[in-house]
PDB file of C-alpha atoms in Angstrom:
ATOM      1  CA  ASN A   1      95.219 258.704 158.517  1.00 74.00           C
ATOM      2  CA  ALA A   2      96.421 261.434 156.244  1.00 82.00           C
ATOM      3  CA  GLY A   3      93.529 260.982 153.815  1.00 93.00           C
ATOM      4  CA  VAL A   4      94.335 262.327 150.363  1.00 96.00           C
ATOM      5  CA  THR A   5      97.726 263.994 149.964  1.00 96.00           C
ATOM      6  CA  GLN A   6      99.001 265.970 146.976  1.00 97.00           C
ATOM      7  CA  THR A   7     102.462 267.196 145.993  1.00 96.00           C
ATOM      8  CA  PRO A   8     103.569 269.784 145.268  1.00 96.00           C
ATOM      9  CA  LYS A   9     101.320 272.477 146.851  1.00 95.00           C
ATOM     10  CA  PHE A  10     102.483 275.203 144.450  1.00 96.00           C
ATOM     11  CA  GLN A  11     104.318 275.093 141.085  1.00 96.00           C
ATOM     12  CA  VAL A  12     105.300 277.656 138.518  1.00 97.00           C
ATOM     13  CA  LEU A  13     106.208 276.372 135.036  1.00 96.00           C
ATOM     14  CA  LYS A  14     107.237 277.970 131.741  1.00 97.00           C
ATOM     15  CA  THR A  15     105.297 277.179 128.582  1.00 97.00           C
ATOM     16  CA  GLY A  16     106.509 273.874 127.168  1.00 97.00           C
ATOM     17  CA  GLN A  17     107.882 272.438 130.388  1.00 97.00           C
ATOM     18  CA  SER A  18     106.626 269.157 131.732  1.00 96.00           C
ATOM     19  CA  MET A  19     105.721 268.090 135.236  1.00 96.00           C
ATOM     20  CA  THR A  20     103.952 265.426 137.205  1.00 97.00           C
ATOM     21  CA  LEU A  21     101.438 266.030 140.027  1.00 98.00           C
ATOM     22  CA  GLN A  22     101.373 263.342 142.659  1.00 97.00           C
ATOM     23  CA  CYS A  23      98.425 262.103 144.638  1.00 97.00           C
ATOM     24  CA  ALA A  24      98.209 259.401 147.270  1.00 97.00           C
ATOM     25  CA  GLN A  25      95.447 258.090 149.534  1.00 97.00           C
ATOM     26  CA  ASP A  26      95.647 255.876 152.573  1.00 95.00           C
ATOM     27  CA  MET A  27      91.958 254.957 152.834  1.00 94.00           C
ATOM     28  CA  ASN A  28      92.188 251.788 150.739  1.00 94.00           C
ATOM     29  CA  HIS A  29      89.796 253.393 148.143  1.00 93.00           C
ATOM     30  CA  ASN A  30      89.265 251.837 144.800  1.00 92.00           C
ATOM     31  CA  SER A  31      88.566 254.902 142.689  1.00 92.00           C
ATOM     32  CA  MET A  32      90.658 257.994 142.208  1.00 94.00           C
ATOM     33  CA  TYR A  33      90.027 261.216 140.370  1.00 95.00           C
ATOM     34  CA  TRP A  34      91.781 264.348 138.996  1.00 97.00           C
ATOM     35  CA  TYR A  35      89.898 267.628 138.719  1.00 97.00           C
ATOM     36  CA  ARG A  36      90.803 271.132 137.771  1.00 97.00           C
ATOM     37  CA  GLN A  37      89.172 274.176 139.320  1.00 95.00           C
ATOM     38  CA  ASP A  38      89.012 277.520 137.477  1.00 94.00           C
ATOM     39  CA  PRO A  39      87.211 280.624 138.681  1.00 88.00           C
ATOM     40  CA  GLY A  40      83.512 280.523 137.809  1.00 85.00           C
ATOM     41  CA  MET A  41      83.781 277.080 136.288  1.00 87.00           C
ATOM     42  CA  GLY A  42      83.373 274.817 139.277  1.00 89.00           C
ATOM     43  CA  LEU A  43      85.398 271.567 139.244  1.00 93.00           C
ATOM     44  CA  ARG A  44      85.816 269.664 136.008  1.00 94.00           C
ATOM     45  CA  LEU A  45      86.946 266.095 135.749  1.00 94.00           C
ATOM     46  CA  ILE A  46      90.167 265.456 133.851  1.00 96.00           C
ATOM     47  CA  TYR A  47      90.699 261.737 134.278  1.00 96.00           C
ATOM     48  CA  TYR A  48      89.652 259.063 136.689  1.00 93.00           C
ATOM     49  CA  SER A  49      90.595 255.509 137.663  1.00 92.00           C
ATOM     50  CA  ALA A  50      87.708 253.261 138.641  1.00 89.00           C
ATOM     51  CA  SER A  51      90.171 250.692 140.023  1.00 88.00           C
ATOM     52  CA  GLU A  52      93.798 249.805 140.000  1.00 89.00           C
ATOM     53  CA  GLY A  53      94.929 249.229 136.427  1.00 88.00           C
ATOM     54  CA  THR A  54      92.182 251.226 134.701  1.00 91.00           C
ATOM     55  CA  THR A  55      91.997 254.855 133.668  1.00 94.00           C
ATOM     56  CA  ASP A  56      89.399 256.811 131.751  1.00 92.00           C
ATOM     57  CA  LYS A  57      89.002 260.317 130.311  1.00 94.00           C
ATOM     58  CA  GLY A  58      86.780 262.844 131.938  1.00 92.00           C
ATOM     59  CA  GLU A  59      85.351 266.092 130.655  1.00 91.00           C
ATOM     60  CA  VAL A  60      88.640 267.932 129.894  1.00 95.00           C
ATOM     61  CA  PRO A  61      91.505 265.347 129.223  1.00 97.00           C
ATOM     62  CA  ASN A  62      93.334 267.126 126.454  1.00 96.00           C
ATOM     63  CA  GLY A  63      96.944 267.999 127.347  1.00 96.00           C
ATOM     64  CA  TYR A  64      97.045 265.514 130.309  1.00 97.00           C
ATOM     65  CA  ASN A  65      98.039 261.982 130.899  1.00 97.00           C
ATOM     66  CA  VAL A  66      97.592 259.871 134.091  1.00 97.00           C
ATOM     67  CA  SER A  67      99.078 256.789 135.684  1.00 97.00           C
ATOM     68  CA  ARG A  68      97.504 254.629 138.381  1.00 95.00           C
ATOM     69  CA  LEU A  69     100.747 253.432 139.848  1.00 89.00           C
ATOM     70  CA  ASN A  70      99.126 251.183 142.442  1.00 94.00           C
ATOM     71  CA  LYS A  71      96.000 251.241 144.588  1.00 95.00           C
ATOM     72  CA  ARG A  72      97.316 254.202 146.615  1.00 96.00           C
ATOM     73  CA  GLU A  73      98.759 256.469 143.989  1.00 97.00           C
ATOM     74  CA  PHE A  74      97.384 258.308 140.949  1.00 97.00           C
ATOM     75  CA  SER A  75      99.582 260.802 139.120  1.00 97.00           C
ATOM     76  CA  LEU A  76      98.736 263.483 136.549  1.00 98.00           C
ATOM     77  CA  ARG A  77     101.299 264.524 133.938  1.00 97.00           C
ATOM     78  CA  LEU A  78     101.495 267.600 131.845  1.00 96.00           C
ATOM     79  CA  GLU A  79     103.826 266.828 128.943  1.00 93.00           C
ATOM     80  CA  SER A  80     104.049 270.307 127.519  1.00 96.00           C
ATOM     81  CA  ALA A  81     102.471 272.886 129.737  1.00 96.00           C
ATOM     82  CA  ALA A  82     100.400 275.784 128.320  1.00 97.00           C
ATOM     83  CA  PRO A  83      99.118 278.943 129.965  1.00 97.00           C
ATOM     84  CA  SER A  84      95.568 277.548 129.623  1.00 96.00           C
ATOM     85  CA  GLN A  85      96.548 274.865 132.167  1.00 97.00           C
ATOM     86  CA  THR A  86      97.022 277.417 134.869  1.00 97.00           C
ATOM     87  CA  SER A  87      94.584 276.205 137.487  1.00 97.00           C
ATOM     88  CA  VAL A  88      94.141 274.553 140.812  1.00 97.00           C
ATOM     89  CA  TYR A  89      94.278 270.805 140.592  1.00 98.00           C
ATOM     90  CA  PHE A  90      92.433 268.477 143.036  1.00 97.00           C
ATOM     91  CA  CYS A  91      92.825 264.783 143.515  1.00 97.00           C
ATOM     92  CA  ALA A  92      89.997 262.803 145.065  1.00 95.00           C
ATOM     93  CA  SER A  93      89.398 259.211 146.051  1.00 95.00           C
ATOM     94  CA  SER A  94      86.309 257.093 146.767  1.00 91.00           C
ATOM     95  CA  LEU A  95      85.622 253.606 148.057  1.00 85.00           C
ATOM     96  CA  ARG A  96      82.699 252.918 145.693  1.00 73.00           C
ATOM     97  CA  GLY A  97      82.532 256.242 143.892  1.00 68.00           C
ATOM     98  CA  VAL A  98      79.466 257.682 145.649  1.00 75.00           C
ATOM     99  CA  GLU A  99      81.279 259.895 148.205  1.00 85.00           C
ATOM    100  CA  GLN A 100      84.581 261.386 147.197  1.00 90.00           C
ATOM    101  CA  PHE A 101      87.270 262.704 149.532  1.00 93.00           C
ATOM    102  CA  PHE A 102      89.457 265.558 148.229  1.00 94.00           C
ATOM    103  CA  GLY A 103      93.080 266.503 148.711  1.00 95.00           C
ATOM    104  CA  PRO A 104      94.250 270.021 149.478  1.00 94.00           C
ATOM    105  CA  GLY A 105      95.039 270.902 145.912  1.00 95.00           C
ATOM    106  CA  THR A 106      98.041 272.006 143.826  1.00 96.00           C
ATOM    107  CA  ARG A 107      98.158 275.582 142.529  1.00 96.00           C
ATOM    108  CA  LEU A 108      99.835 275.539 139.153  1.00 97.00           C
ATOM    109  CA  THR A 109     100.846 278.639 137.149  1.00 97.00           C
ATOM    110  CA  VAL A 110     102.115 278.376 133.641  1.00 97.00           C
ATOM    111  CA  LEU A 111     103.895 281.459 132.374  1.00 96.00           C
TER     112      LEU A 111
ATOM    113  CA  ALA B   1      73.857 263.823 130.592  1.00 72.00           C
ATOM    114  CA  GLN B   2      73.702 265.241 134.088  1.00 79.00           C
ATOM    115  CA  SER B   3      74.036 268.858 134.810  1.00 88.00           C
ATOM    116  CA  VAL B   4      73.894 271.139 137.870  1.00 93.00           C
ATOM    117  CA  THR B   5      72.745 274.738 137.991  1.00 95.00           C
ATOM    118  CA  GLN B   6      73.564 276.916 141.058  1.00 96.00           C
ATOM    119  CA  LEU B   7      71.511 280.161 141.072  1.00 93.00           C
ATOM    120  CA  GLY B   8      73.744 283.037 142.116  1.00 92.00           C
ATOM    121  CA  SER B   9      77.493 283.006 141.989  1.00 93.00           C
ATOM    122  CA  HIS B  10      77.621 285.280 145.037  1.00 96.00           C
ATOM    123  CA  VAL B  11      75.207 285.434 147.955  1.00 97.00           C
ATOM    124  CA  SER B  12      75.520 287.832 150.896  1.00 97.00           C
ATOM    125  CA  VAL B  13      73.616 287.433 154.135  1.00 97.00           C
ATOM    126  CA  SER B  14      73.760 289.116 157.551  1.00 97.00           C
ATOM    127  CA  GLU B  15      75.093 287.224 160.481  1.00 97.00           C
ATOM    128  CA  GLY B  16      72.128 285.435 162.107  1.00 97.00           C
ATOM    129  CA  ALA B  17      70.001 285.486 158.906  1.00 97.00           C
ATOM    130  CA  LEU B  18      68.737 282.557 156.946  1.00 97.00           C
ATOM    131  CA  VAL B  19      71.120 281.024 154.425  1.00 97.00           C
ATOM    132  CA  LEU B  20      69.555 279.703 151.222  1.00 98.00           C
ATOM    133  CA  LEU B  21      71.709 278.435 148.373  1.00 98.00           C
ATOM    134  CA  ARG B  22      69.865 277.096 145.350  1.00 97.00           C
ATOM    135  CA  CYS B  23      70.695 274.054 143.258  1.00 97.00           C
ATOM    136  CA  ASN B  24      68.785 272.480 140.427  1.00 96.00           C
ATOM    137  CA  TYR B  25      69.950 269.413 138.606  1.00 93.00           C
ATOM    138  CA  SER B  26      69.047 267.405 135.534  1.00 88.00           C
ATOM    139  CA  SER B  27      69.487 263.664 135.543  1.00 78.00           C
ATOM    140  CA  SER B  28      68.030 260.860 133.478  1.00 70.00           C
ATOM    141  CA  VAL B  29      68.164 258.451 136.451  1.00 72.00           C
ATOM    142  CA  PRO B  30      67.537 258.918 140.193  1.00 71.00           C
ATOM    143  CA  PRO B  31      70.439 260.977 141.334  1.00 79.00           C
ATOM    144  CA  TYR B  32      72.718 261.027 144.269  1.00 88.00           C
ATOM    145  CA  LEU B  33      73.221 264.666 145.286  1.00 92.00           C
ATOM    146  CA  PHE B  34      75.903 266.384 147.309  1.00 94.00           C
ATOM    147  CA  TRP B  35      76.838 269.717 148.799  1.00 96.00           C
ATOM    148  CA  TYR B  36      80.538 270.424 149.325  1.00 96.00           C
ATOM    149  CA  VAL B  37      82.085 273.398 151.013  1.00 96.00           C
ATOM    150  CA  GLN B  38      85.453 274.960 150.182  1.00 95.00           C
ATOM    151  CA  TYR B  39      87.143 277.337 152.582  1.00 94.00           C
ATOM    152  CA  PRO B  40      89.812 279.692 151.151  1.00 89.00           C
ATOM    153  CA  ASN B  41      92.895 277.895 149.890  1.00 86.00           C
ATOM    154  CA  GLN B  42      91.619 274.484 150.984  1.00 89.00           C
ATOM    155  CA  GLY B  43      90.127 271.425 149.377  1.00 90.00           C
ATOM    156  CA  LEU B  44      86.500 270.444 149.274  1.00 93.00           C
ATOM    157  CA  GLN B  45      84.740 269.022 152.334  1.00 93.00           C
ATOM    158  CA  LEU B  46      81.472 267.112 152.193  1.00 93.00           C
ATOM    159  CA  LEU B  47      78.586 268.969 153.906  1.00 96.00           C
ATOM    160  CA  LEU B  48      75.858 266.517 153.253  1.00 95.00           C
ATOM    161  CA  LYS B  49      74.521 263.997 150.768  1.00 92.00           C
ATOM    162  CA  TYR B  50      71.281 262.486 149.514  1.00 91.00           C
ATOM    163  CA  THR B  51      71.266 258.949 148.251  1.00 86.00           C
ATOM    164  CA  THR B  52      68.020 257.265 149.103  1.00 82.00           C
ATOM    165  CA  GLY B  53      65.347 257.453 151.842  1.00 83.00           C
ATOM    166  CA  ALA B  54      64.483 260.647 153.721  1.00 86.00           C
ATOM    167  CA  THR B  55      64.400 263.616 151.433  1.00 88.00           C
ATOM    168  CA  LEU B  56      65.435 266.080 154.105  1.00 95.00           C
ATOM    169  CA  VAL B  57      69.112 265.553 154.812  1.00 95.00           C
ATOM    170  CA  LYS B  58      71.034 267.082 157.674  1.00 95.00           C
ATOM    171  CA  GLY B  59      74.728 267.794 157.382  1.00 94.00           C
ATOM    172  CA  ILE B  60      77.564 269.263 159.342  1.00 94.00           C
ATOM    173  CA  ASN B  61      77.683 272.785 160.868  1.00 93.00           C
ATOM    174  CA  GLY B  62      73.845 273.076 161.002  1.00 95.00           C
ATOM    175  CA  PHE B  63      73.214 272.838 157.282  1.00 97.00           C
ATOM    176  CA  GLU B  64      70.446 270.865 155.683  1.00 97.00           C
ATOM    177  CA  ALA B  65      69.031 270.279 152.239  1.00 97.00           C
ATOM    178  CA  GLU B  66      65.792 268.870 150.826  1.00 94.00           C
ATOM    179  CA  PHE B  67      65.627 266.702 147.728  1.00 93.00           C
ATOM    180  CA  LYS B  68      62.538 267.687 145.713  1.00 92.00           C
ATOM    181  CA  LYS B  69      62.074 265.376 142.749  1.00 89.00           C
ATOM    182  CA  SER B  70      59.215 267.206 141.241  1.00 89.00           C
ATOM    183  CA  GLU B  71      61.227 270.463 141.242  1.00 91.00           C
ATOM    184  CA  THR B  72      64.576 268.772 140.460  1.00 92.00           C
ATOM    185  CA  SER B  73      66.021 270.789 143.288  1.00 94.00           C
ATOM    186  CA  PHE B  74      68.332 270.256 146.235  1.00 96.00           C
ATOM    187  CA  HIS B  75      68.579 273.680 147.924  1.00 97.00           C
ATOM    188  CA  LEU B  76      70.937 274.114 150.950  1.00 98.00           C
ATOM    189  CA  THR B  77      69.674 276.021 153.972  1.00 98.00           C
ATOM    190  CA  LYS B  78      70.887 277.060 157.467  1.00 97.00           C
ATOM    191  CA  PRO B  79      68.580 278.926 159.816  1.00 97.00           C
ATOM    192  CA  SER B  80      71.140 281.291 161.213  1.00 97.00           C
ATOM    193  CA  ALA B  81      74.344 282.303 159.423  1.00 97.00           C
ATOM    194  CA  HIS B  82      77.672 282.422 161.259  1.00 96.00           C
ATOM    195  CA  MET B  83      80.785 284.358 160.213  1.00 96.00           C
ATOM    196  CA  SER B  84      82.522 281.008 159.851  1.00 95.00           C
ATOM    197  CA  ASP B  85      80.111 279.974 157.108  1.00 97.00           C
ATOM    198  CA  ALA B  86      81.784 282.302 154.682  1.00 97.00           C
ATOM    199  CA  ALA B  87      83.032 280.012 151.972  1.00 97.00           C
ATOM    200  CA  GLU B  88      82.254 278.706 148.502  1.00 96.00           C
ATOM    201  CA  TYR B  89      79.623 276.049 148.187  1.00 97.00           C
ATOM    202  CA  PHE B  90      79.297 273.474 145.418  1.00 96.00           C
ATOM    203  CA  CYS B  91      76.344 271.304 144.538  1.00 96.00           C
ATOM    204  CA  ALA B  92      77.071 268.052 142.725  1.00 93.00           C
ATOM    205  CA  VAL B  93      75.232 265.144 141.158  1.00 90.00           C
ATOM    206  CA  THR B  94      76.700 261.755 140.631  1.00 84.00           C
ATOM    207  CA  HIS B  95      76.276 259.352 137.770  1.00 70.00           C
ATOM    208  CA  SER B  96      77.821 255.969 137.015  1.00 63.00           C
ATOM    209  CA  GLY B  97      80.083 255.080 134.094  1.00 57.00           C
ATOM    210  CA  ALA B  98      82.906 252.654 133.285  1.00 57.00           C
ATOM    211  CA  GLY B  99      82.726 250.971 136.703  1.00 60.00           C
ATOM    212  CA  SER B 100      82.799 254.089 138.799  1.00 68.00           C
ATOM    213  CA  TYR B 101      80.586 256.985 139.803  1.00 78.00           C
ATOM    214  CA  GLN B 102      81.503 260.441 138.555  1.00 82.00           C
ATOM    215  CA  LEU B 103      80.534 263.831 140.025  1.00 87.00           C
ATOM    216  CA  THR B 104      79.270 266.714 137.974  1.00 89.00           C
ATOM    217  CA  PHE B 105      79.657 269.989 139.847  1.00 92.00           C
ATOM    218  CA  GLY B 106      77.805 273.241 139.639  1.00 94.00           C
ATOM    219  CA  LYS B 107      79.856 276.402 139.182  1.00 94.00           C
ATOM    220  CA  GLY B 108      79.704 277.252 142.847  1.00 95.00           C
ATOM    221  CA  THR B 109      78.182 279.938 145.072  1.00 96.00           C
ATOM    222  CA  LYS B 110      80.381 282.189 147.155  1.00 96.00           C
ATOM    223  CA  LEU B 111      78.693 282.999 150.456  1.00 97.00           C
ATOM    224  CA  SER B 112      79.635 286.184 152.286  1.00 97.00           C
ATOM    225  CA  VAL B 113      78.427 286.801 155.827  1.00 97.00           C
ATOM    226  CA  ILE B 114      78.110 290.410 156.900  1.00 96.00           C
ATOM    227  CA  PRO B 115      78.569 291.167 160.591  1.00 94.00           C
TER     228      PRO B 115
END
């Protein structure tokens, strides 16, 4: 099993560009999550999906949209990237939400 | 609302010395508590978790943590530090909402091990 995979690993954008971060899990988990990690801030929840077909905002949703494409895949979209969105993005999944498994992360720089 | 406070953003210990990383939480309901470890340029890996039952929990790599309800603490310890323990450690508390549990993380403690 690959666990949780994320693409791309690195990305550089210019202000105003758009992009989609992809996440997939092969553990048949119901819940999936997107976090951002910034120095000294820990991880903050952007959006989550409790189950296929549902999505909800987390702590810092502004500037982002998500799609739960199917049970395996959960994507995060930046419609118009801003320098404040420079961060490391982590996707996670969980069977019942108590224990979460994390992907390797996507390092995004917005110039 | 849940919150997690990790005391000390950086902790340095000598190789072979005791590791103690502090975590205090606030929660209006009995919490589930976690410690995750992050090695450089990697994702987060679960070290240990407390859900119910025994308050002293053992995890991977010789780490353990004790849930103390009266102190609202969940400190992480290891009797003897190894160079490979150098990483960032995150304490987290979970809470339920909208059909799923959500994690609230502390800001992290970076552990350095001095040879």
